[in-house]
Each structure stands twice: as structure tokens, then as C-alpha cells.
């Protein structure tokens, strides 16, 4: 059940097989790409944030001859348009989009892969459409409950990273620091683009600075770039002030019965500060049939060596399902 970092490395980078844009509403168009083998086992990749978008290296967790990998930029981010749009952008819109992509590609059922917010969306999607899901590979479990939001955005992670936290709260005046989510929401939705960007960069850098066991300046730099930060911060904050549109707030745990029969693996870094291990533990407790792996020397990111290796071990195993 517990592992240290070992060995498995990413597959080589590969070109897309196919990319397309899909109109999912009058307002939103989402960008989809396929990589790997057109005759391989279908798997859909659900990225984090929400608002993180797809990165090319995500393909490299999947053996290119075994998998037909479908990567979706969720509404408002990556190459989906309109950029950073919050209207018609809810968990249930994203769940419906995943079904639209599946139908468009003529796929009957697929494996679902998601980390962090991707794990949230993977759970929501599979509970809504269990007969479309052949297996679940979940990492850095996040269920968007109040205590998880409070831990990372208000008080908790602040005790471990007081230095980065000081930078995060800088755009918010002292009088408004009692409710940082609301204070950020006001600024991230402001008409004033300077104020919006300042808040977005502080928000995104906080997550970049805390995502790895050993802080990675490149990641912090990337999260701080204007374009990435704006979509990431705005979309995350919008989902979080709305509680992810889950009801009750622990809906994903309450509804676990709907997916208990599906083969699943849960991979969690012991020192994950963004999505602390209690959530993975709660999921494991509610769903003991799912393979559960704690990576002892890892934080949150899917690039942590032990997490990377275990994810690849999981994709290799699930390719034979
Ligand atoms: N949000 C965590 C999350 O889903 C609470 C996440 N953190 N970083 C990412 O996603 C990216 C690497 C996708 C930017």
C-alpha cells in the first residue's frame, strides 16, 4: 500500500493523431486532441484546476501503442474558447461535455484518468455515467468539500508555507482577509484588468509554489504567466465559491455506491499540501475495493517521481483490462 519513488519514466513525446473543436453550447467551444494508437484502448484525460488546460507531456503517461488517448481542454481554458469564460461553466456542464466528446468519437466506454480537480471531475462523471466507464485512475484526490477549500485557500497550508502565503494574500487588504475566496472572487471578476491579473497571478503562484515536495521555480514561473493565471484563477475561484455545484457537499462520497464495481486505482502523495491526504483516505475508506497507493516521498504534482512511476504502472496495468 505504500511505495517510495522508483523507476518508471515517461514515454517519448508523440504527435497528435487528430485534433478538433467541438461546439458544446452557443457560447462555448472546446478543444480536443487524440494521441497514441487509433485502435488502442480508449482513455479520457481530465486535467486539473479547473482551468489548468492540457499540457503536451500528459500524453507521455500512456504507452503510445496500447492507448487511444483523448485529451479535452475543459470550458474556458487551454485552447477552448471563450478564454477564461465563467458563464455556462459548471461541473455539470463539463460532465455533459465529456459525454458529447465520447459520442462524437463513437466510443462506447473508456478508462477515465484524472488528478486533483481531474479526480473530482472523474468521480462526478463516472457517478453520472457509470456504464461508460471501464476503469478509473485517480491521483491527488480532491472532492471540493468546504474543509478542503478552507485548508488550501484560507488556513492550513498557510501554516506550512507562511512565506508563499504572504505573497498569495498580498492583493487582498487586511480587512477582507477573513474570507479570502470571496475577496479573490471580487477581484478576479473585476472589470479592471490590472486588478484581475494581480489577483490571478498571486492565486496561481500560491498553487505553483506548494504543488511539489521540493518547490520548483519553473512551475512557479509557469503558473505566474498572465494567460495561464487568468483562466486558472478565475475558473478555480468560480467553481469554489459555488461549492462545485455539489449537493450535499460530500456528494462524491455519498454516491460512491454507483461506481464501486468499477476497477480503480487511487494514488496519493503523503505530503500533498494542495489536496491533503485525508480526502484520499476518506475515498479509500468509502471505497475499499479500489487499489490504494500512498507515495511516501511526494507532494501533489503528477510529476513527482514516485507519483509519475505509479501512474505509469497503473496505465500499463489498465491497458490490459
Ligand atoms: N486545484 C488543484 C488542481 O486541480 C485545487 C491543480 N493544481 N495544479 C493543477 O491542477 C495543474 C497542474 C493542472 C495546473
Coordinates of C-alpha atoms in Angstrom, one line a residue, residues 27-234:
X27 CA -21.2 30.2 -26.1
X28 CA -18.5 27.5 -25.6
X29 CA -16.3 25.6 -28.0
X30 CA -13.9 23.0 -26.5
X31 CA -10.6 21.8 -28.0
X32 CA -10.0 18.1 -28.1
X33 CA -7.0 16.1 -29.2
X34 CA -6.3 12.4 -29.7
X35 CA -2.9 10.7 -29.4
X36 CA -1.5 7.2 -29.4
X37 CA -3.0 4.4 -31.4
X38 CA -6.4 4.9 -33.2
X39 CA -7.1 1.2 -32.5
X40 CA -5.9 1.3 -28.9
X41 CA -7.9 1.2 -25.7
X42 CA -9.8 4.5 -25.2
X43 CA -8.9 6.7 -22.2
X44 CA -10.0 10.2 -21.5
X45 CA -7.7 12.6 -19.7
X46 CA -9.3 15.1 -17.3
X47 CA -6.9 17.9 -16.4
X48 CA -6.7 19.8 -13.1
X49 CA -7.6 23.3 -11.9
X50 CA -10.4 23.6 -13.0
X51 CA -8.9 25.9 -15.6
X52 CA -5.5 24.2 -15.9
X53 CA -5.8 23.1 -19.6
X54 CA -3.9 20.3 -21.3
X55 CA -0.1 20.1 -21.4
X56 CA 1.6 18.2 -24.2
X57 CA 3.5 16.0 -21.7
X58 CA 0.3 14.5 -20.3
X59 CA 0.3 12.1 -23.3
X60 CA 3.6 10.6 -22.1
X61 CA 2.0 8.7 -19.2
X62 CA 0.4 6.4 -21.7
X63 CA 2.0 3.7 -23.9
X64 CA 1.5 5.1 -27.4
X65 CA 0.8 1.7 -29.0
X66 CA -1.7 0.5 -26.3
X67 CA -3.8 3.5 -25.8
X68 CA -6.1 5.8 -27.8
X69 CA -5.8 8.9 -25.6
X70 CA -8.4 11.7 -25.7
X71 CA -7.4 15.0 -24.1
X72 CA -10.0 17.6 -23.5
X73 CA -9.4 21.3 -22.7
X74 CA -12.3 22.0 -20.4
X75 CA -14.5 25.1 -20.9
X76 CA -12.7 28.4 -20.8
X77 CA -9.1 27.1 -20.7
X78 CA -6.3 25.7 -22.8
X79 CA -7.4 26.2 -26.5
X80 CA -11.1 26.2 -25.6
X81 CA -13.0 29.4 -26.2
X82 CA -14.1 31.9 -25.0
X83 CA -11.0 32.1 -22.8
X84 CA -11.5 32.3 -19.0
X85 CA -15.3 32.5 -19.5
X86 CA -17.3 31.7 -16.4
X87 CA -20.8 31.8 -17.8
X88 CA -22.3 28.3 -18.5
X89 CA -19.2 26.8 -16.8
X90 CA -20.2 24.4 -14.1
X91 CA -19.2 20.8 -13.1
X92 CA -22.3 19.5 -14.7
X93 CA -21.6 21.4 -18.0
X94 CA -18.2 19.7 -18.0
X95 CA -19.7 16.3 -17.3
X96 CA -22.1 16.8 -20.2
X97 CA -19.2 17.9 -22.5
X98 CA -17.3 14.7 -21.7
X99 CA -20.3 12.7 -23.0
X100 CA -20.5 14.9 -26.1
X101 CA -16.9 14.1 -26.9
X102 CA -17.4 10.3 -26.3
X103 CA -20.5 10.3 -28.5
X104 CA -18.7 12.3 -31.2
X105 CA -15.9 9.8 -31.3
X106 CA -18.2 6.8 -31.3
X107 CA -16.6 5.4 -28.1
X108 CA -18.8 3.0 -26.2
X109 CA -16.9 3.1 -22.9
X110 CA -13.5 4.3 -21.8
X111 CA -11.0 4.5 -19.0
X112 CA -11.0 7.8 -17.1
X113 CA -7.8 9.3 -15.8
X114 CA -7.7 12.4 -13.6
X115 CA -5.7 14.1 -10.9
X116 CA -6.5 16.8 -8.4
X117 CA -9.6 18.6 -9.9
X118 CA -9.4 15.9 -12.6
X119 CA -10.1 13.4 -9.9
X120 CA -13.1 15.4 -8.8
X121 CA -14.5 15.6 -12.3
X122 CA -13.7 11.9 -12.9
X123 CA -15.7 10.9 -9.9
X124 CA -18.6 13.2 -10.9
X125 CA -18.6 12.0 -14.5
X126 CA -18.4 8.3 -13.6
X127 CA -21.2 8.6 -11.0
X128 CA -23.4 10.3 -13.6
X129 CA -22.5 7.8 -16.4
X130 CA -21.2 4.6 -14.7
X131 CA -21.8 2.3 -17.6
X132 CA -19.5 4.4 -19.8
X133 CA -16.5 3.9 -17.5
X134 CA -14.3 0.8 -17.7
X135 CA -11.8 1.9 -15.1
X136 CA -10.6 4.9 -13.1
X137 CA -7.1 6.1 -12.5
X138 CA -7.3 8.8 -9.8
X139 CA -4.5 10.9 -8.2
X140 CA -4.2 13.7 -5.6
X141 CA -7.8 13.3 -4.5
X142 CA -9.9 16.4 -4.3
X143 CA -13.7 16.4 -3.5
X144 CA -14.2 20.1 -3.2
X145 CA -15.6 20.0 0.3
X146 CA -15.6 23.1 2.5
X147 CA -12.8 21.8 4.6
X148 CA -10.6 21.1 1.6
X149 CA -11.1 24.7 0.3
X150 CA -10.5 26.2 3.7
X151 CA -7.3 24.2 4.2
X152 CA -5.7 25.5 1.0
X153 CA -7.2 28.9 0.4
X154 CA -7.8 30.2 4.0
X155 CA -5.9 28.5 6.8
X156 CA -4.0 25.2 7.0
X157 CA -1.5 25.2 4.1
X158 CA -0.6 28.7 5.4
X159 CA 1.0 27.1 8.4
X160 CA 3.4 25.0 6.3
X161 CA 4.1 27.7 3.7
X162 CA 3.8 31.1 5.5
X163 CA 6.4 32.6 3.1
X164 CA 4.3 31.7 0.0
X165 CA 1.1 32.5 1.8
X166 CA 2.3 36.1 2.4
X167 CA 2.7 36.6 -1.3
X168 CA -0.7 34.9 -2.0
X169 CA -2.7 37.3 0.2
X170 CA -0.8 40.5 -0.8
X171 CA -3.5 41.7 -3.2
X172 CA -6.2 41.5 -0.5
X173 CA -6.5 44.3 2.1
X174 CA -6.3 43.1 5.7
X175 CA -10.0 43.9 6.4
X176 CA -11.0 41.3 3.8
X177 CA -8.7 38.5 4.7
X178 CA -11.3 36.7 6.9
X179 CA -12.8 35.3 3.7
X180 CA -10.1 35.0 1.0
X181 CA -12.2 33.1 -1.5
X182 CA -14.8 35.9 -1.7
X183 CA -12.2 38.6 -1.7
X184 CA -10.4 36.9 -4.6
X185 CA -13.6 36.3 -6.4
X186 CA -14.4 40.1 -6.3
X187 CA -11.0 40.9 -7.8
X188 CA -10.9 38.0 -10.3
X189 CA -14.2 39.1 -11.8
X190 CA -13.4 42.8 -11.7
X191 CA -13.7 45.0 -14.9
X192 CA -10.2 46.4 -14.0
X193 CA -7.8 44.1 -15.9
X194 CA -4.8 45.2 -13.8
X195 CA -6.6 44.2 -10.6
X196 CA -7.8 41.0 -12.1
X197 CA -4.3 40.0 -13.3
X198 CA -2.6 40.9 -10.0
X199 CA -5.1 38.7 -8.1
X200 CA -4.8 35.9 -10.7
X201 CA -1.0 35.8 -10.5
X202 CA -1.0 35.7 -6.7
X203 CA -3.6 32.9 -6.7
X204 CA -1.9 30.8 -9.3
X205 CA 1.6 31.2 -7.9
X206 CA 0.4 30.0 -4.5
X207 CA -0.6 26.8 -6.0
X208 CA 2.6 26.5 -8.1
X209 CA 4.7 27.1 -5.0
X210 CA 3.0 24.4 -3.0
X211 CA 2.5 21.7 -5.6
X212 CA 5.8 19.8 -5.2
X213 CA 7.6 18.3 -2.3
X214 CA 10.7 20.3 -3.5
X215 CA 9.5 23.7 -4.8
X216 CA 10.2 24.0 -8.5
X217 CA 10.9 27.5 -9.7
X218 CA 9.9 26.6 -13.3
X219 CA 6.5 25.6 -12.1
X220 CA 6.1 28.8 -10.1
X221 CA 7.1 30.8 -13.2
X222 CA 4.7 28.9 -15.5
X223 CA 1.8 29.4 -13.0
X224 CA 2.6 33.1 -12.8
X225 CA 2.3 33.8 -16.5
X226 CA -0.6 36.1 -17.3
X227 CA -2.6 34.0 -19.7
X228 CA -2.3 30.7 -17.7
X229 CA -3.0 32.5 -14.4
X230 CA -6.1 34.3 -15.6
X231 CA -8.0 31.3 -16.7
X232 CA -6.8 29.1 -13.9
X233 CA -7.5 31.5 -11.1
X234 CA -10.8 32.8 -12.4

